[in-house]
Amino acid sequence: MIIVLKPNASSEVVEELLGAIEQRGLKPLHMPGTERVVLGALGDERMLHDLNLESHPQVESVKQILAPYKLVSREIHPHDTIVRIGNAAIGGNRFCLIAGPCAVETEERLRESAQAAKVAGATILRAGAFKPRTSPYAFQGHGEDGLKILAKVGQELGLPVVTEVMETADIPAVVEYADAMQIGARNMQNFSLLKAVGKAGKPVVLKRGMAAKVEDLLLAAEYILAEGNDQVVLCERGIRTFETATRNTLDLNAVPYIKQKTHLPIVVDPSHGTGIRDLVPPMALAGAAAGADGLMVEVHHDPAHAWSDGAQSLHPHQLKELSERLQGLLPVLGRSFA
Amino acid sequence: MIIVLKPNASSEVVEELLGAIEQRGLKPLHMPGTERVVLGALGDERMLHDLNLESHPQVESVKQILAPYKLVSREIHPHDTIVRIGNAAIGGNRFCLIAGPCAVETEERLRESAQAAKVAGATILRAGAFKPRTSPYAFQGHGEDGLKILAKVGQELGLPVVTEVMETADIPAVVEYADAMQIGARNMQNFSLLKAVGKAGKPVVLKRGMAAKVEDLLLAAEYILAEGNDQVVLCERGIRTFETATRNTLDLNAVPYIKQKTHLPIVVDPSHGTGIRDLVPPMALAGAAAGADGLMVEVHHDPAHAWSDGAQSLHPHQLKELSERLQGLLPVLGRSFA
Amino acid sequence: MIIVLKPNASSEVVEELLGAIEQRGLKPLHMPGTERVVLGALGDERMLHDLNLESHPQVESVKQILAPYKLVSREIHPHDTIVRIGNAAIGGNRFCLIAGPCAVETEERLRESAQAAKVAGATILRAGAFKPRTSPYAFQGHGEDGLKILAKVGQELGLPVVTEVMETADIPAVVEYADAMQIGARNMQNFSLLKAVGKAGKPVVLKRGMAAKVEDLLLAAEYILAEGNDQVVLCERGIRTFETATRNTLDLNAVPYIKQKTHLPIVVDPSHGTGIRDLVPPMALAGAAAGADGLMVEVHHDPAHAWSDGAQSLHPHQLKELSERLQGLLPVLGRSFA
Amino acid sequence: MIIVLKPNASSEVVEELLGAIEQRGLKPLHMPGTERVVLGALGDERMLHDLNLESHPQVESVKQILAPYKLVSREIHPHDTIVRIGNAAIGGNRFCLIAGPCAVETEERLRESAQAAKVAGATILRAGAFKPRTSPYAFQGHGEDGLKILAKVGQELGLPVVTEVMETADIPAVVEYADAMQIGARNMQNFSLLKAVGKAGKPVVLKRGMAAKVEDLLLAAEYILAEGNDQVVLCERGIRTFETATRNTLDLNAVPYIKQKTHLPIVVDPSHGTGIRDLVPPMALAGAAAGADGLMVEVHHDPAHAWSDGAQSLHPHQLKELSERLQGLLPVLGRSFA
């Protein structure tokens, strides 16, 4: 850690800080300059957390040298983690398609949409039973009844299922009926929930928050791994920016950046990332080209009458075509379609 | 609601949509133009939610005419709501100072910081027992033990207390020990939690999320009011932008805008809004001048050794001075210091 | 155009506005609702500009139905425009690689970097002679001397050249020595410059501004076309967001969105879009997969000693490898490498 | 400067960099840690610019210790600069009101609006003759004819005038007719223009760009001071964020932050900062409370018929009332109304 002191910092403060650094087992360094005094601390920077150096009245700024996360870091764990969801896998050289409707509407409707996902080559089925909605007057999901329908349709088609948990209280039911738990963008920093899914011992798909930096996403994943669960799939689904032409700004830069920093797999959600049906296929291909380990795509057998997210749901034939294009593209990228 | 159709929309679709609008009890309008057909729907737009017009393949765009929220709207409820927290009140002409340390650290330390708040004229004490932290390695709060200390110190000083709830499971304890529940920025769209605090029947301080538009904040409040709890204080605490000089960008525009749109009171948190101690007093004054109903400010008896947020916590004498300046400023603004 | 009036709008105002709409040759519509009066105006909305309806004290909001741009719109001009820069072309089914160093440094150094571009299959050479730099203490470019070097090296290698114009006064020299003029992100809304390049009659590469919505970019292009110059290539080079891991956030959503809205070609600049060398190849591939008509990439024979943008410049072998991967990828996308 | 090397950095690179630092007259420091090697360079960091350390393949990150600007810095020039525009002054304890319509429309109309400004206590008149407009189809200003009208009306009322320069070619005319040149937000990083106004020797009002960090604004001002012109007034006018309720997000945090960092005065423009007439007065007061040296406000004698920016222009009586409230507020803030 590098600590830049204010121009007027006293020599007493220099002594005090160097002593505190040494006391915590790090090697202190003193660099007196003409305009600022700079201090260094070599070793495990996490030991300095309780010093709260940013708060010190004579400290101008602090620069961390090491990443603030540890278990998710590729430096410590260089090999790709492969996350297994039912009989499917995410990570490594195979590319995974997760597809399904936004929400469980009725059993018949889910079955139709799920068949479309299966036909297109999806190996994991997605659909929400607990739905986070901006307005309290919008459809909120069927809850546990929806989970049962989801589990039934998944089993019929031989597809493992992933579905959202909105709070700790949802976890037991989701663990019973689903193969993986999804944390939505709005809950990415619901730390109580992160700890709880970390303990629940099922795979987690963790979506990036709308205002979350990549580092925040990795720290959110660190919460889950710190509870002993390393079966975490990250998901880039767009961030909120000033651009209003699309629902979100899909930040594909994050894909190769994250692949450098962590061993966890990352999938791209071009449905929420664009919010516009016709932009989903090109951005799905772009996500694959950027190096994602898979896609999470909304498909609906009848988008015009979907109960939610219809504007961004693919028609079955669009998902099929996308899948065929992916099968052409992936070998060029050194990957195979799972 | 105004519905703009795509250039190629068929007359069958026009008939279908007009029929659907009429069926839901709204008055349909047909406006055929040279380049686009435009449809209108006059009446309660919420009845059209399940049509999901945005998803229709022949719909280009949709414009809502009425606000999507209802109970929080000043149109329906023109008079200011005054929220009572213990013996204090927020809203109306009196200006309320909520102050205290970021977290409950120890009983002695809380007492010292709380006294500083009281001396400066704060009428509500704030401090966190459940702490949302970006990193799992940072201090996470004392939980229920912290709540007990907070309640004890609040009673000693005759100050009602507000403290954060991080998940539904925290509510019973917070309701027992505190006078108001705070929803943090990261949980503003934790809809399960919003519904639960709506049912818990204690006042709520709802902080704006880092990526939340004002409309999202009002819809989040609508969740709470929809459960029968109208004792909600909104809090502007800064949004996330590209500017890195300050921790967040305090959006004071939101204050007069929100006062126009809703009857609920709004306070400003210049501590999180800036992240820099010396910017807190001027931005606190700016918040008051913009028309806020109060402030929520972090103060610590010894910021250099605070366990969290020390860099943005005022020294006791700074809060005292700020309070004195507010007492000069508020009468000019037509308000009095509570 | 749809005009929503405030709840208290008077019938006199309704009459006044309907009259004004009719007077300008549009068809007025009157839609009295229970909570708001809505007016419509069918026809060429640009005729209403001088009414400044947004400013009217009894107008709540205005919704345009037609895009505010016209000449760049695909509705009016459905076929792809192909822009010819020297013997190269951008647009249509062929994919174009524009490459070169950030700046003209010396003739020898430019030659080495330009050869790397040529070897990798670039058909247009880029390099700056006038350099916009955030700091006045950074290298500002060689100006006209740089242009001469650029022209010389381009001719030697048979590559047309594109280079930035920073102000109207630069245009004559750039027109003399270069095959296309680039407008940088910081000048995207320098409207005087846009008009001047519109009149200069050479192709223009127009980079998206850091805070520019896609609509702003299209309106900036409209300025150029309105002067009679339709040889405009748009360039997505990243926008400024809260994410600091990368220099900018490359908004690839903009690529398929723009292809829908306009007939002009669009290229992607993954060098500025990421700011990090190792992210350039995957994001270049992603740009191609998203549907871009080409790439603009920085390459330097010795990035570690580049005078600017070294951190985001590819090594020659990296550009070569990228080019080979593109040649595998493009046929799958229905395109060929130019 | 602190230079963090990549984990695998070789000892040869360490030697090379330490040598290069020493050669440029700075004191090199070597801090070998367990996970990273960190180097330091104490002295004038600007001497290291040409090393382009960020580009070095074995450098992970670089942290500057000193601000990248110099002439604008309060460290070097601790006393407030007072900028004189005609017989008015900005900076120090007096608070300055700059007011006027968005654009020069006709002489009669300008006179009416200017009188409203004068009556309210404005000491500087603003109005645009060269107008930057997002659309080429919007009113573009009267150019030099507008300048003549502006000069005439200003003289009649005894008010110095400030007006925008859109490019270098506009400068001679603006210098002839106006007392100060304004650089608009879209031109804040038009570096050619910055240099040219630096040489023109008249005061400059420099507006913050929509995507500009405070540091970018200060570096833009540095361009002007580097040409020998220190008569620069900064202007906060809102940045572009995801919030769409207001035209921009007025970043008042920037006001006290900038007052710490630079000796130059700063004014706030609540008209562009909000885009909504009724939000202008509260945000003007908030700007004053945050510590601004003045305001720049749009006023129009008939906003409903203004040719541009009518929605954000105050009515004359509103400016008068605002001025009266400011006169009550400023003494409490230790300032007087100029």
Short mmCIF file of C-alpha atoms in Angstrom, two decimals, chain D residues 113-327:
data_model
loop_
_atom_site.label_atom_id
_atom_site.label_comp_id
_atom_site.label_asym_id
_atom_site.label_seq_id
_atom_site.Cartn_x
_atom_site.Cartn_y
_atom_site.Cartn_z
CA SER D 113 -34.61 40.61 -21.22
CA ALA D 114 -31.46 42.58 -20.41
CA GLN D 115 -33.47 45.12 -18.47
CA ALA D 116 -34.93 42.27 -16.45
CA ALA D 117 -31.38 41.13 -15.70
CA LYS D 118 -30.31 44.63 -14.70
CA VAL D 119 -33.33 45.22 -12.50
CA ALA D 120 -32.60 42.01 -10.66
CA GLY D 121 -29.07 43.16 -9.92
CA ALA D 122 -27.06 41.35 -12.57
CA THR D 123 -23.72 43.03 -13.22
CA ILE D 124 -22.88 41.10 -16.38
CA LEU D 125 -25.16 40.41 -19.35
CA ARG D 126 -25.04 37.10 -21.18
CA ALA D 127 -26.55 36.14 -24.55
CA GLY D 128 -25.33 34.01 -27.43
CA ALA D 129 -24.70 35.17 -30.98
CA PHE D 130 -23.01 31.94 -32.07
CA LYS D 131 -25.21 29.10 -30.84
CA PRO D 132 -24.10 25.46 -30.61
CA ARG D 133 -27.22 23.39 -31.28
CA THR D 134 -27.53 19.62 -31.27
CA SER D 135 -29.61 19.71 -34.46
CA PRO D 136 -28.59 21.49 -37.67
CA TYR D 137 -32.25 22.43 -38.10
CA ALA D 138 -32.39 24.52 -34.90
CA PHE D 139 -31.75 28.30 -34.71
CA GLN D 140 -27.96 28.80 -35.03
CA GLY D 141 -27.65 32.40 -33.81
CA HIS D 142 -27.18 35.68 -35.65
CA GLY D 143 -23.36 35.63 -35.62
CA GLU D 144 -21.63 38.99 -35.90
CA ASP D 145 -24.92 40.87 -36.24
CA GLY D 146 -25.93 39.41 -32.93
CA LEU D 147 -22.67 40.57 -31.37
CA LYS D 148 -23.35 44.15 -32.46
CA ILE D 149 -26.80 44.08 -30.92
CA LEU D 150 -25.38 42.62 -27.74
CA ALA D 151 -22.69 45.29 -27.49
CA LYS D 152 -25.23 48.05 -28.09
CA VAL D 153 -27.70 46.85 -25.49
CA GLY D 154 -24.91 46.20 -22.98
CA GLN D 155 -23.63 49.75 -23.38
CA GLU D 156 -27.08 51.27 -23.04
CA LEU D 157 -27.58 49.49 -19.73
CA GLY D 158 -24.01 49.84 -18.52
CA LEU D 159 -23.55 46.08 -18.37
CA PRO D 160 -20.43 44.32 -19.61
CA VAL D 161 -21.28 41.37 -21.83
CA VAL D 162 -20.11 37.76 -22.12
CA THR D 163 -20.85 35.63 -25.17
CA GLU D 164 -19.78 32.31 -26.62
CA VAL D 165 -16.96 31.70 -29.08
CA MET D 166 -17.49 28.52 -31.04
CA GLU D 167 -14.21 28.46 -32.90
CA THR D 168 -10.95 30.32 -33.30
CA ALA D 169 -12.29 32.25 -36.26
CA ASP D 170 -14.97 33.83 -34.03
CA ILE D 171 -12.45 35.31 -31.63
CA PRO D 172 -11.64 38.64 -33.34
CA ALA D 173 -15.29 39.62 -33.57
CA VAL D 174 -16.06 38.53 -30.04
CA VAL D 175 -13.03 40.39 -28.73
CA GLU D 176 -14.21 43.51 -30.51
CA TYR D 177 -17.76 43.49 -29.22
CA ALA D 178 -17.73 41.60 -25.92
CA ASP D 179 -16.06 41.96 -22.55
CA ALA D 180 -15.53 38.25 -22.00
CA MET D 181 -15.50 35.10 -24.10
CA GLN D 182 -17.42 32.02 -23.10
CA ILE D 183 -16.26 28.51 -23.99
CA GLY D 184 -19.27 26.21 -24.06
CA ALA D 185 -19.48 22.75 -22.55
CA ARG D 186 -19.15 21.03 -25.92
CA ASN D 187 -15.90 22.89 -26.61
CA MET D 188 -14.26 22.46 -23.21
CA GLN D 189 -11.69 20.14 -24.74
CA ASN D 190 -11.37 21.98 -28.04
CA PHE D 191 -7.72 22.51 -27.32
CA SER D 192 -7.06 24.70 -30.35
CA LEU D 193 -9.76 27.07 -29.14
CA LEU D 194 -8.43 27.02 -25.58
CA LYS D 195 -4.99 28.06 -26.77
CA ALA D 196 -6.47 30.77 -28.97
CA VAL D 197 -8.55 32.36 -26.19
CA GLY D 198 -5.49 32.11 -23.99
CA LYS D 199 -3.68 34.33 -26.45
CA ALA D 200 -6.62 36.69 -27.07
CA GLY D 201 -6.14 38.40 -23.74
CA LYS D 202 -9.76 38.86 -22.69
CA PRO D 203 -11.41 37.16 -19.73
CA VAL D 204 -12.79 33.68 -20.36
CA VAL D 205 -15.78 31.89 -18.84
CA LEU D 206 -14.99 28.19 -19.23
CA LYS D 207 -17.93 25.82 -18.89
CA ARG D 208 -17.44 22.25 -17.71
CA GLY D 209 -17.99 19.61 -20.37
CA MET D 210 -20.79 17.11 -20.00
CA ALA D 211 -18.34 14.22 -19.60
CA ALA D 212 -15.53 16.19 -17.97
CA LYS D 213 -14.11 15.28 -14.60
CA VAL D 214 -13.16 18.22 -12.42
CA GLU D 215 -9.55 17.42 -13.20
CA ASP D 216 -10.27 17.69 -16.93
CA LEU D 217 -11.83 21.11 -16.35
CA LEU D 218 -8.79 22.28 -14.43
CA LEU D 219 -6.48 20.99 -17.17
CA ALA D 220 -8.57 22.82 -19.76
CA ALA D 221 -8.11 26.01 -17.72
CA GLU D 222 -4.41 25.22 -17.52
CA TYR D 223 -4.28 25.44 -21.34
CA ILE D 224 -5.55 29.03 -21.12
CA LEU D 225 -3.25 30.07 -18.29
CA ALA D 226 -0.30 28.44 -20.06
CA GLU D 227 -0.81 31.02 -22.83
CA GLY D 228 -0.48 33.83 -20.31
CA ASN D 229 -4.15 34.55 -19.60
CA ASP D 230 -5.14 34.03 -15.96
CA GLN D 231 -8.52 35.76 -16.23
CA VAL D 232 -10.52 32.56 -16.24
CA VAL D 233 -13.87 31.92 -14.56
CA LEU D 234 -14.89 28.27 -14.26
CA CYS D 235 -18.54 27.34 -14.63
CA GLU D 236 -20.31 24.25 -13.28
CA ARG D 237 -23.32 23.61 -15.53
CA GLY D 238 -24.18 19.99 -14.93
CA ILE D 239 -22.84 16.70 -16.18
CA ARG D 240 -24.49 13.93 -18.12
CA THR D 241 -25.64 10.99 -16.03
CA PHE D 242 -28.33 8.30 -16.23
CA GLU D 243 -30.89 10.61 -14.60
CA THR D 244 -33.39 11.85 -17.17
CA ALA D 245 -35.76 13.80 -14.94
CA THR D 246 -33.51 16.83 -15.34
CA ARG D 247 -31.58 17.97 -18.42
CA ASN D 248 -28.24 17.52 -16.65
CA THR D 249 -27.08 16.61 -13.16
CA LEU D 250 -25.77 19.77 -11.53
CA ASP D 251 -22.66 18.62 -9.66
CA LEU D 252 -22.46 21.07 -6.79
CA ASN D 253 -19.88 18.86 -5.07
CA ALA D 254 -17.55 20.31 -7.67
CA VAL D 255 -17.89 23.80 -6.21
CA PRO D 256 -16.26 23.33 -2.79
CA TYR D 257 -13.87 20.77 -4.29
CA ILE D 258 -12.70 23.22 -6.94
CA LYS D 259 -12.38 26.04 -4.40
CA GLN D 260 -9.89 23.84 -2.54
CA LYS D 261 -7.86 22.97 -5.61
CA THR D 262 -7.66 26.24 -7.54
CA HIS D 263 -7.47 29.98 -7.04
CA LEU D 264 -9.78 30.63 -10.00
CA PRO D 265 -13.38 31.69 -9.31
CA ILE D 266 -16.29 29.38 -10.11
CA VAL D 267 -19.87 30.23 -10.97
CA VAL D 268 -22.87 27.91 -11.20
CA ASP D 269 -25.32 27.74 -14.10
CA PRO D 270 -28.55 26.29 -12.68
CA SER D 271 -30.39 26.89 -15.96
CA HIS D 272 -28.47 24.28 -17.94
CA GLY D 273 -27.84 22.37 -14.74
CA THR D 274 -31.51 21.55 -14.37
CA GLY D 275 -33.25 22.44 -17.66
CA ILE D 276 -36.47 23.14 -15.74
CA ARG D 277 -37.51 26.68 -14.88
CA ASP D 278 -38.97 25.95 -11.45
CA LEU D 279 -35.83 24.15 -10.31
CA VAL D 280 -33.58 27.08 -11.18
CA PRO D 281 -34.22 29.25 -8.09
CA PRO D 282 -33.69 26.53 -5.46
CA MET D 283 -30.58 25.28 -7.26
CA ALA D 284 -29.26 28.82 -7.60
CA LEU D 285 -29.53 29.21 -3.84
CA ALA D 286 -27.92 25.81 -3.39
CA GLY D 287 -25.03 26.88 -5.61
CA ALA D 288 -24.50 29.98 -3.49
CA ALA D 289 -24.65 27.90 -0.30
CA ALA D 290 -22.10 25.47 -1.73
CA GLY D 291 -19.68 28.36 -2.04
CA ALA D 292 -19.92 29.52 -5.65
CA ASP D 293 -18.59 32.97 -6.56
CA GLY D 294 -21.61 33.73 -8.67
CA LEU D 295 -24.39 32.50 -10.87
CA MET D 296 -25.03 32.42 -14.59
CA VAL D 297 -28.78 32.36 -15.14
CA GLU D 298 -30.99 32.48 -18.20
CA VAL D 299 -33.81 35.02 -18.05
CA HIS D 300 -36.23 35.92 -20.82
CA HIS D 301 -38.96 38.54 -20.90
CA ASP D 302 -41.25 35.97 -22.55
CA PRO D 303 -39.96 32.41 -22.06
CA ALA D 304 -42.95 30.80 -23.74
CA HIS D 305 -41.80 32.36 -26.98
CA ALA D 306 -38.02 32.19 -26.54
CA TRP D 307 -36.20 30.92 -29.61
CA SER D 308 -34.13 28.52 -27.51
CA ASP D 309 -33.93 27.25 -23.92
CA GLY D 310 -37.32 28.71 -23.03
CA ALA D 311 -38.13 25.82 -20.72
CA GLN D 312 -35.26 26.73 -18.44
CA SER D 313 -35.43 30.55 -18.67
CA LEU D 314 -36.74 32.44 -15.67
CA HIS D 315 -39.48 35.00 -15.98
CA PRO D 316 -38.28 38.49 -14.98
CA HIS D 317 -40.20 38.38 -11.71
CA GLN D 318 -38.65 35.04 -10.85
CA LEU D 319 -35.13 36.42 -11.29
CA LYS D 320 -36.09 39.40 -9.15
CA GLU D 321 -37.35 37.14 -6.38
CA LEU D 322 -34.28 34.93 -6.62
CA SER D 323 -32.09 37.98 -6.30
CA GLU D 324 -33.93 39.10 -3.18
CA ARG D 325 -33.53 35.70 -1.60
CA LEU D 326 -29.82 35.72 -2.48
CA GLN D 327 -29.46 39.06 -0.75
#
